[in-house]
C-alpha positions as a Markdown table, in Angstrom:
| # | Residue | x | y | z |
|---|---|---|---|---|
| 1 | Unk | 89.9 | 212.6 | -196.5 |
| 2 | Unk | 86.2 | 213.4 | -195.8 |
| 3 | Unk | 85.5 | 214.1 | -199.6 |
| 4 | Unk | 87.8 | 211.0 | -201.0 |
| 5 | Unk | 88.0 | 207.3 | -202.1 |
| 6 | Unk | 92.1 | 206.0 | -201.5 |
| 7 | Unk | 92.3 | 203.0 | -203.9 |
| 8 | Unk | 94.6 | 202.0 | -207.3 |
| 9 | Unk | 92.9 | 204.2 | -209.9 |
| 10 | Unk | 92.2 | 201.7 | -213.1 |
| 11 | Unk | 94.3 | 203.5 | -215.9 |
| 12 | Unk | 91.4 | 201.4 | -218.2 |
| 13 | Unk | 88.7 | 203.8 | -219.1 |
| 14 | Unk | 87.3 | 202.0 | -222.6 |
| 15 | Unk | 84.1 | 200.2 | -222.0 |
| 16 | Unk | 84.7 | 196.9 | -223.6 |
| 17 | Unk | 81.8 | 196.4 | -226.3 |
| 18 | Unk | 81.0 | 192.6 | -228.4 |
| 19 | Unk | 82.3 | 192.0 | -231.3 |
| 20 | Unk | 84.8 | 195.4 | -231.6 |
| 21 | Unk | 87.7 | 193.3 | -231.8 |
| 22 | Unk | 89.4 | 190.4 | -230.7 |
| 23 | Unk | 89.2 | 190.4 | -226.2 |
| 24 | Unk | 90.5 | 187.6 | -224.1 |
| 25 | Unk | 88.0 | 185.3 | -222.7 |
| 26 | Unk | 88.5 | 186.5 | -219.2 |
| 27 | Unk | 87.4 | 189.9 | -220.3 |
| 28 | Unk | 84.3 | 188.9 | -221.4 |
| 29 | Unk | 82.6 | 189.0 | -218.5 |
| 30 | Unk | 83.1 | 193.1 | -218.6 |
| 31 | Unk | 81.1 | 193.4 | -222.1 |
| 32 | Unk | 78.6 | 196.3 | -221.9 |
| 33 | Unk | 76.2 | 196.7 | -224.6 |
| 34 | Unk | 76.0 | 200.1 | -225.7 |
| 35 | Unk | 72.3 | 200.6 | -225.4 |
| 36 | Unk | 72.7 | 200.0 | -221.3 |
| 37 | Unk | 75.7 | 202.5 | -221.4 |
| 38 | Unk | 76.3 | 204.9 | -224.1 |
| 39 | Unk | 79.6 | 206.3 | -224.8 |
| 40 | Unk | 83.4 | 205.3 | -225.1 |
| 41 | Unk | 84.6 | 205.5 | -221.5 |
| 42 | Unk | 83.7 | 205.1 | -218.0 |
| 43 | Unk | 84.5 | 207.9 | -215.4 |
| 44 | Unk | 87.7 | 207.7 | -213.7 |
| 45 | Unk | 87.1 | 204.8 | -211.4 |
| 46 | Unk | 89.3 | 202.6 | -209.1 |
| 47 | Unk | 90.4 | 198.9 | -209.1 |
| 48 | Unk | 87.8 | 196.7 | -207.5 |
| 49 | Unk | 90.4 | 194.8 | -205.4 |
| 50 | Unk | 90.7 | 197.1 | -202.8 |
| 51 | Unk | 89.7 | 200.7 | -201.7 |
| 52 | Unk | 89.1 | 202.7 | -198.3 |
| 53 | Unk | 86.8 | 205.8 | -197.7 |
| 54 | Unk | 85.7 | 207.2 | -194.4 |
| 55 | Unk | 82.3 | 206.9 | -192.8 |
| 56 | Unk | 80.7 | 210.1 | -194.2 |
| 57 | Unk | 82.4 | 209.2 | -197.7 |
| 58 | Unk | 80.7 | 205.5 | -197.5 |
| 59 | Unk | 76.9 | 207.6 | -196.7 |
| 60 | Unk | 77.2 | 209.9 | -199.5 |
| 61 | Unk | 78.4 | 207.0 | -201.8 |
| 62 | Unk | 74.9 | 205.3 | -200.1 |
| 63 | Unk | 72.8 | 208.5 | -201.2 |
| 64 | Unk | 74.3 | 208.6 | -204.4 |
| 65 | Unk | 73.6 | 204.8 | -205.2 |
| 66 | Unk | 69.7 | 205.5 | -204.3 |
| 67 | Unk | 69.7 | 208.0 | -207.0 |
| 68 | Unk | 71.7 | 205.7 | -209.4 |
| 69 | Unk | 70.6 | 203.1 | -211.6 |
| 70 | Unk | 72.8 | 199.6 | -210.9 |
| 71 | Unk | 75.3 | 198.5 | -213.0 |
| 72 | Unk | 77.0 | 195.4 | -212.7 |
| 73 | Unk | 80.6 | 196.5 | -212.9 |
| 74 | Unk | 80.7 | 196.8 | -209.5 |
| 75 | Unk | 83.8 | 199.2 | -209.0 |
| 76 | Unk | 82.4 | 201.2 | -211.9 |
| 77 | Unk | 79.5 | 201.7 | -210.5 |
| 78 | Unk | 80.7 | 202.7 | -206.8 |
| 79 | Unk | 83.9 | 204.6 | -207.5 |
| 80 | Unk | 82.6 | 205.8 | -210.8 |
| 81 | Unk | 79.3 | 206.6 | -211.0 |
| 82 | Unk | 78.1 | 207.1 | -207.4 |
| 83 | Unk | 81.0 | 208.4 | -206.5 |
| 84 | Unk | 81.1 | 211.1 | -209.2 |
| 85 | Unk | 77.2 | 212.0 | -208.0 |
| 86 | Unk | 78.2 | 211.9 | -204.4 |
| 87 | Unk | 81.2 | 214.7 | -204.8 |
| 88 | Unk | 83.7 | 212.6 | -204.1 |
| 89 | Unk | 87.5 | 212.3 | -205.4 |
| 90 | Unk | 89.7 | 209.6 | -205.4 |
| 91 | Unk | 93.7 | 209.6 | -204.5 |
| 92 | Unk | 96.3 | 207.1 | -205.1 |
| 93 | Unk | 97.7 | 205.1 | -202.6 |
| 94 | Unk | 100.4 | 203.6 | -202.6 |
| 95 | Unk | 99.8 | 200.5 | -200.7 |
| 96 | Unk | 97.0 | 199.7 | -202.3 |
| 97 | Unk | 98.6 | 198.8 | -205.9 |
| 98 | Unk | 98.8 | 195.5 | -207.9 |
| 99 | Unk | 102.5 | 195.9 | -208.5 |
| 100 | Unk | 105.1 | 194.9 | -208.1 |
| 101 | Unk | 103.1 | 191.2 | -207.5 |
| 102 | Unk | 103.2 | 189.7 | -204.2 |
| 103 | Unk | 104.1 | 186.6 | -203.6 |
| 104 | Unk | 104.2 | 184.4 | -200.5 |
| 105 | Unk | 107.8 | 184.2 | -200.2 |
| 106 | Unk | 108.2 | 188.0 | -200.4 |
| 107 | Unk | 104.7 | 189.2 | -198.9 |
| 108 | Unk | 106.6 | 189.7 | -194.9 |
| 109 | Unk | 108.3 | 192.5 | -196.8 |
| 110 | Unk | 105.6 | 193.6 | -198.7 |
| 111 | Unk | 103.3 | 194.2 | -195.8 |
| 112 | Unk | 105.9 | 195.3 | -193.5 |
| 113 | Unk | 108.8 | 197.6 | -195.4 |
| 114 | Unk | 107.1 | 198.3 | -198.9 |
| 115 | Unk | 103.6 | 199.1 | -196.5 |
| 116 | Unk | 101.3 | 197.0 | -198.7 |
| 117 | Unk | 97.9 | 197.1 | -197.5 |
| 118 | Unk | 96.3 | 195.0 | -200.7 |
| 119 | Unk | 97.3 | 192.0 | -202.6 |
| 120 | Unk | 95.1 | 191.1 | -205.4 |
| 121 | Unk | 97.6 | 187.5 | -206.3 |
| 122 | Unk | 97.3 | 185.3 | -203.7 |
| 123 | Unk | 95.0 | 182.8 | -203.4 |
| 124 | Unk | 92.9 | 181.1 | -201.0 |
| 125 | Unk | 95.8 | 178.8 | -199.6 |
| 126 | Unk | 98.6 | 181.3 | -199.5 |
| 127 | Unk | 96.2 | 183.3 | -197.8 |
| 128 | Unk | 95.7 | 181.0 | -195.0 |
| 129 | Unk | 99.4 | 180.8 | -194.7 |
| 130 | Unk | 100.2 | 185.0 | -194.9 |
| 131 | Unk | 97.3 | 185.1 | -192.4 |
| 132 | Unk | 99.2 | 182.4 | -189.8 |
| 133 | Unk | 102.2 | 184.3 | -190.5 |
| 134 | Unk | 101.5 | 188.1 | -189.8 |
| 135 | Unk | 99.7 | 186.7 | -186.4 |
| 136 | Unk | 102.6 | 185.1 | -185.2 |
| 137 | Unk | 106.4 | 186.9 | -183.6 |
| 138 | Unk | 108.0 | 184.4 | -187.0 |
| 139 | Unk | 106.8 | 187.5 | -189.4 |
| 140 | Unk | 109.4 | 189.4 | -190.6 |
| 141 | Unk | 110.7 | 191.0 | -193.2 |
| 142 | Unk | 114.8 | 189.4 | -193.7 |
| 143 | Unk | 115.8 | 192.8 | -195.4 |
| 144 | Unk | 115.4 | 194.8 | -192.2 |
| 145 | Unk | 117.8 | 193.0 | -190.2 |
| 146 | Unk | 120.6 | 194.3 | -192.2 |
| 147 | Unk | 123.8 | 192.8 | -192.6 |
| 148 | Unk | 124.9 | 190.3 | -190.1 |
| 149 | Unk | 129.3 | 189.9 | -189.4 |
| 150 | Unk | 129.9 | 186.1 | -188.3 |
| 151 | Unk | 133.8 | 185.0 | -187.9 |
| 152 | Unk | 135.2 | 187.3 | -190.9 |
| 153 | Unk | 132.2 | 186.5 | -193.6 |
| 154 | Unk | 129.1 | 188.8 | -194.2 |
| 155 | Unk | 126.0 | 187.7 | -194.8 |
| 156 | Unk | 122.5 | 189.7 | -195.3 |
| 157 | Unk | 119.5 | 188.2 | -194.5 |
């Protein structure tokens, strides 16, 4: 994995321009006008939310950035640009995926059986509250203790 980013590969390519159609206000923000970056699509680039890379991956991405002009879609501009100049490919993981969503009442599972590493959904307080959780012996995931016989009923838990 010397010459790779893991991370969710963004299955979005277009660059989002002003005022070429109708775009949610919460996209925005990821405008880019075409005379700062010319073309239809960005490289293949992963999800901001999460992504891993060894040591000699992250000091080639470094080099790469020196020789790179900024761009303000972060994740773009690391796993796309830099890493593209760096020599660098990226593989899907699958615990690093925004689906299916995570919530608080299933996250034990998710992090323990469906080996989850990322979870873009929570928020700051169910955070604190996963967090508390996984560092304590009452995380667990009820689906791998498997079925339970009590007095002539089954249960699963």
């Amino acid at each position: 994995m010397e010459d790779a980013i893991l991370c969710h590969s963004n299955p979005e390519r277009r660059i989002l321009r002003h005022g070429e159609g109708p775009l949610p206000n919460r996209y925005l923000k990821y405008c880019v006008p075409r005379d700062q970056l010319p073309g239809e699509l960005f490289p293949h680039y992963c999800g901001g939310f999460a992504y891993a890379f060894s040591q000699s991956s992250a000091r080639r991405l470094y080099q790469a950035s020196q020789a790179t002009p900024i761009f303000f879609i972060e994740d773009a501009y690391v796993t796309g640009f830099c890493r593209l100049k760096a020599g660098l490919r990226t593989i899907g993981h699958p615990g690093i995926t925004l689906k299916p969503r995570v919530t608080l009442a299933r996250a034990s599972c998710a992090f323990t059986r469906e080996s989850r590493i990322t979870s873009h959904e929570l928020g700051p307080r169910d955070m604190r509250l996963l967090w508390r959780e996984v560092n304590t012996q009452a995380f667990f995931c009820p689906r791998l203790l498997g079925v339970i016989k009590a007095k002539g009923r089954t249960n699963t838990r």
